[in-house]
Amino acid sequence: MPSITVYFLVEENIHRAAKLLLYLNSRLARNLIKLWAWTARGGYYRHHAYHMGHLPIPNLAGIWRFIDGMHLQGNSDLNELARRIASEYKDHLERELIEALGISEEDYRRLVEHGEWLNEYVAEAITPEGGVGETEE
């Protein structure tokens, strides 16, 4: 049997769950974690509680008010909601992250570029059929 690690979060408040999903899928959070996490086979990352605990949690007042104002229900598709917010409000979310964390736009850009560079060979492993292929490390 293969060794499989599964991580999940349980958040019963749908508004807090949407905020957490949006933040953890932000370019900033993903790339900070790439800098700290252990690399697993295929260039994927192991997100241990220790690394996740160091992730700064900013107060993104504008985006949070926007999410709180939505009429979400327990059956809402949070993944679709996070994708829509991330695509429609990407620039606003990034500006709020930069401001909330007190970093410069240049530092933000460098951090994101470095994190994307660290994981670029995983993108090459995606097959034309949409599946994941094998890559050599």
PDB file of C-alpha atoms in Angstrom:
ATOM      1  CA  MET A   1       0.000   0.000   0.000  1.00  0.00           C
ATOM      2  CA  PRO A   2       1.459   3.411  -0.952  1.00  0.00           C
ATOM      3  CA  SER A   3       2.269   5.933   1.724  1.00  0.00           C
ATOM      4  CA  ILE A   4      -0.343   8.654   1.414  1.00  0.00           C
ATOM      5  CA  THR A   5      -0.630  11.694   3.634  1.00  0.00           C
ATOM      6  CA  VAL A   6      -3.902  13.563   3.750  1.00  0.00           C
ATOM      7  CA  TYR A   7      -4.329  16.991   5.325  1.00  0.00           C
ATOM      8  CA  PHE A   8      -7.616  18.706   5.887  1.00  0.00           C
ATOM      9  CA  LEU A   9      -9.143  21.522   7.864  1.00  0.00           C
ATOM     10  CA  VAL A  10     -12.588  21.516   9.366  1.00  0.00           C
ATOM     11  CA  GLU A  11     -14.266  24.894   9.577  1.00  0.00           C
ATOM     12  CA  GLU A  12     -17.977  24.891  10.236  1.00  0.00           C
ATOM     13  CA  ASN A  13     -18.498  28.620   9.593  1.00  0.00           C
ATOM     14  CA  ILE A  14     -18.832  28.827   5.808  1.00  0.00           C
ATOM     15  CA  HIS A  15     -17.640  32.453   5.652  1.00  0.00           C
ATOM     16  CA  ARG A  16     -14.445  31.635   7.588  1.00  0.00           C
ATOM     17  CA  ALA A  17     -13.955  28.530   5.432  1.00  0.00           C
ATOM     18  CA  ALA A  18     -14.214  30.661   2.262  1.00  0.00           C
ATOM     19  CA  LYS A  19     -11.692  33.174   3.653  1.00  0.00           C
ATOM     20  CA  LEU A  20      -9.262  30.429   4.605  1.00  0.00           C
ATOM     21  CA  LEU A  21      -9.594  28.748   1.213  1.00  0.00           C
ATOM     22  CA  LEU A  22      -9.036  32.021  -0.613  1.00  0.00           C
ATOM     23  CA  TYR A  23      -5.967  32.923   1.459  1.00  0.00           C
ATOM     24  CA  LEU A  24      -4.352  29.463   1.348  1.00  0.00           C
ATOM     25  CA  ASN A  25      -4.763  29.450  -2.431  1.00  0.00           C
ATOM     26  CA  SER A  26      -3.302  32.942  -2.837  1.00  0.00           C
ATOM     27  CA  ARG A  27      -0.019  33.198  -4.696  1.00  0.00           C
ATOM     28  CA  LEU A  28       1.603  34.611  -1.567  1.00  0.00           C
ATOM     29  CA  ALA A  29       0.571  31.789   0.799  1.00  0.00           C
ATOM     30  CA  ARG A  30       1.355  29.045  -1.755  1.00  0.00           C
ATOM     31  CA  ASN A  31       4.814  30.419  -2.431  1.00  0.00           C
ATOM     32  CA  LEU A  32       5.714  31.055   1.207  1.00  0.00           C
ATOM     33  CA  ILE A  33       4.851  27.441   1.947  1.00  0.00           C
ATOM     34  CA  LYS A  34       7.001  26.278  -0.989  1.00  0.00           C
ATOM     35  CA  LEU A  35       9.974  28.018   0.603  1.00  0.00           C
ATOM     36  CA  TRP A  36       9.490  26.194   3.926  1.00  0.00           C
ATOM     37  CA  ALA A  37       7.923  22.850   3.042  1.00  0.00           C
ATOM     38  CA  TRP A  38       9.732  19.611   2.410  1.00  0.00           C
ATOM     39  CA  THR A  39       9.824  18.499  -1.196  1.00  0.00           C
ATOM     40  CA  ALA A  40       8.218  15.152  -1.932  1.00  0.00           C
ATOM     41  CA  ARG A  41       8.521  12.931  -4.998  1.00  0.00           C
ATOM     42  CA  GLY A  42       7.558  14.608  -8.236  1.00  0.00           C
ATOM     43  CA  GLY A  43       8.291  18.097  -6.954  1.00  0.00           C
ATOM     44  CA  TYR A  44       5.204  18.263  -4.752  1.00  0.00           C
ATOM     45  CA  TYR A  45       5.344  19.627  -1.231  1.00  0.00           C
ATOM     46  CA  ARG A  46       4.524  18.212   2.194  1.00  0.00           C
ATOM     47  CA  HIS A  47       2.610  20.824   4.161  1.00  0.00           C
ATOM     48  CA  HIS A  48       3.322  19.948   7.793  1.00  0.00           C
ATOM     49  CA  ALA A  49       1.557  21.716  10.633  1.00  0.00           C
ATOM     50  CA  TYR A  50       4.876  23.274  11.674  1.00  0.00           C
ATOM     51  CA  HIS A  51       5.254  25.042   8.326  1.00  0.00           C
ATOM     52  CA  MET A  52       1.608  26.027   8.104  1.00  0.00           C
ATOM     53  CA  GLY A  53       1.814  27.473  11.627  1.00  0.00           C
ATOM     54  CA  HIS A  54       4.414  29.986  10.439  1.00  0.00           C
ATOM     55  CA  LEU A  55       2.193  31.299   7.679  1.00  0.00           C
ATOM     56  CA  PRO A  56       1.210  34.901   8.508  1.00  0.00           C
ATOM     57  CA  ILE A  57      -2.535  35.426   8.643  1.00  0.00           C
ATOM     58  CA  PRO A  58      -3.257  38.977   7.507  1.00  0.00           C
ATOM     59  CA  ASN A  59      -6.436  40.895   8.162  1.00  0.00           C
ATOM     60  CA  LEU A  60      -7.745  41.507   4.665  1.00  0.00           C
ATOM     61  CA  ALA A  61     -10.568  43.800   5.680  1.00  0.00           C
ATOM     62  CA  GLY A  62     -11.868  44.595   2.185  1.00  0.00           C
ATOM     63  CA  ILE A  63     -11.949  41.023   0.881  1.00  0.00           C
ATOM     64  CA  TRP A  64     -13.259  39.715   4.208  1.00  0.00           C
ATOM     65  CA  ARG A  65     -16.142  42.242   4.201  1.00  0.00           C
ATOM     66  CA  PHE A  66     -16.911  41.194   0.630  1.00  0.00           C
ATOM     67  CA  ILE A  67     -17.090  37.511   1.630  1.00  0.00           C
ATOM     68  CA  ASP A  68     -19.084  38.264   4.796  1.00  0.00           C
ATOM     69  CA  GLY A  69     -21.612  40.124   2.628  1.00  0.00           C
ATOM     70  CA  MET A  70     -22.217  37.081   0.441  1.00  0.00           C
ATOM     71  CA  HIS A  71     -25.203  34.894   1.170  1.00  0.00           C
ATOM     72  CA  LEU A  72     -23.397  31.584   1.475  1.00  0.00           C
ATOM     73  CA  GLN A  73     -25.113  28.362   2.438  1.00  0.00           C
ATOM     74  CA  GLY A  74     -23.746  25.032   3.606  1.00  0.00           C
ATOM     75  CA  ASN A  75     -24.053  23.629   0.086  1.00  0.00           C
ATOM     76  CA  SER A  76     -22.117  26.482  -1.563  1.00  0.00           C
ATOM     77  CA  ASP A  77     -19.258  25.400  -3.823  1.00  0.00           C
ATOM     78  CA  LEU A  78     -16.384  27.066  -1.982  1.00  0.00           C
ATOM     79  CA  ASN A  79     -13.812  26.011  -4.564  1.00  0.00           C
ATOM     80  CA  GLU A  80     -15.756  27.744  -7.319  1.00  0.00           C
ATOM     81  CA  LEU A  81     -16.288  30.795  -5.102  1.00  0.00           C
ATOM     82  CA  ALA A  82     -12.554  31.034  -4.307  1.00  0.00           C
ATOM     83  CA  ARG A  83     -11.658  30.654  -8.010  1.00  0.00           C
ATOM     84  CA  ARG A  84     -14.098  33.394  -8.984  1.00  0.00           C
ATOM     85  CA  ILE A  85     -12.936  35.794  -6.267  1.00  0.00           C
ATOM     86  CA  ALA A  86      -9.272  35.051  -7.005  1.00  0.00           C
ATOM     87  CA  SER A  87      -9.718  35.724 -10.722  1.00  0.00           C
ATOM     88  CA  GLU A  88     -12.014  38.759 -10.449  1.00  0.00           C
ATOM     89  CA  TYR A  89     -10.284  40.412  -7.481  1.00  0.00           C
ATOM     90  CA  LYS A  90      -6.704  39.147  -7.891  1.00  0.00           C
ATOM     91  CA  ASP A  91      -5.101  42.597  -7.990  1.00  0.00           C
ATOM     92  CA  HIS A  92      -7.156  43.825  -5.038  1.00  0.00           C
ATOM     93  CA  LEU A  93      -6.305  40.702  -3.005  1.00  0.00           C
ATOM     94  CA  GLU A  94      -2.596  41.074  -3.754  1.00  0.00           C
ATOM     95  CA  ARG A  95      -2.610  44.779  -2.802  1.00  0.00           C
ATOM     96  CA  GLU A  96      -4.347  43.951   0.487  1.00  0.00           C
ATOM     97  CA  LEU A  97      -1.834  41.173   1.222  1.00  0.00           C
ATOM     98  CA  ILE A  98       1.120  43.472   0.540  1.00  0.00           C
ATOM     99  CA  GLU A  99      -0.344  46.190   2.757  1.00  0.00           C
ATOM    100  CA  ALA A 100      -1.446  43.855   5.573  1.00  0.00           C
ATOM    101  CA  LEU A 101       1.948  42.154   5.773  1.00  0.00           C
ATOM    102  CA  GLY A 102       3.931  45.390   5.457  1.00  0.00           C
ATOM    103  CA  ILE A 103       6.106  44.245   2.566  1.00  0.00           C
ATOM    104  CA  SER A 104       7.040  46.086  -0.602  1.00  0.00           C
ATOM    105  CA  GLU A 105       5.549  45.254  -3.978  1.00  0.00           C
ATOM    106  CA  GLU A 106       9.053  44.319  -5.137  1.00  0.00           C
ATOM    107  CA  ASP A 107       9.511  41.863  -2.233  1.00  0.00           C
ATOM    108  CA  TYR A 108       6.084  40.379  -2.961  1.00  0.00           C
ATOM    109  CA  ARG A 109       6.905  39.976  -6.656  1.00  0.00           C
ATOM    110  CA  ARG A 110      10.282  38.355  -5.903  1.00  0.00           C
ATOM    111  CA  LEU A 111       8.783  35.961  -3.377  1.00  0.00           C
ATOM    112  CA  VAL A 112       6.059  34.836  -5.768  1.00  0.00           C
ATOM    113  CA  GLU A 113       8.459  34.488  -8.708  1.00  0.00           C
ATOM    114  CA  HIS A 114      10.897  32.451  -6.628  1.00  0.00           C
ATOM    115  CA  GLY A 115       8.129  30.152  -5.378  1.00  0.00           C
ATOM    116  CA  GLU A 116       6.817  29.632  -8.905  1.00  0.00           C
ATOM    117  CA  TRP A 117      10.340  28.934 -10.131  1.00  0.00           C
ATOM    118  CA  LEU A 118      10.752  26.303  -7.385  1.00  0.00           C
ATOM    119  CA  ASN A 119       7.752  24.385  -8.664  1.00  0.00           C
ATOM    120  CA  GLU A 120       7.905  25.020 -12.410  1.00  0.00           C
ATOM    121  CA  TYR A 121       8.959  21.486 -13.363  1.00  0.00           C
ATOM    122  CA  VAL A 122       5.727  20.088 -11.894  1.00  0.00           C
ATOM    123  CA  ALA A 123       3.802  22.066 -14.521  1.00  0.00           C
ATOM    124  CA  GLU A 124       5.819  20.242 -17.180  1.00  0.00           C
ATOM    125  CA  ALA A 125       4.575  16.936 -15.765  1.00  0.00           C
ATOM    126  CA  ILE A 126       0.964  17.697 -16.727  1.00  0.00           C
ATOM    127  CA  THR A 127       0.075  15.590 -19.747  1.00  0.00           C
ATOM    128  CA  PRO A 128      -2.021  16.914 -22.666  1.00  0.00           C
ATOM    129  CA  GLU A 129      -4.882  14.712 -21.433  1.00  0.00           C
ATOM    130  CA  GLY A 130      -4.879  16.669 -18.182  1.00  0.00           C
ATOM    131  CA  GLY A 131      -3.290  13.966 -16.043  1.00  0.00           C
ATOM    132  CA  VAL A 132      -0.036  14.038 -14.188  1.00  0.00           C
ATOM    133  CA  GLY A 133       2.936  12.276 -15.724  1.00  0.00           C
ATOM    134  CA  GLU A 134       6.257  11.224 -14.245  1.00  0.00           C
ATOM    135  CA  THR A 135       9.126  13.687 -14.053  1.00  0.00           C
ATOM    136  CA  GLU A 136      12.736  13.128 -13.193  1.00  0.00           C
ATOM    137  CA  GLU A 137      14.209  15.063 -10.306  1.00  0.00           C
TER     138      GLU A 137
END
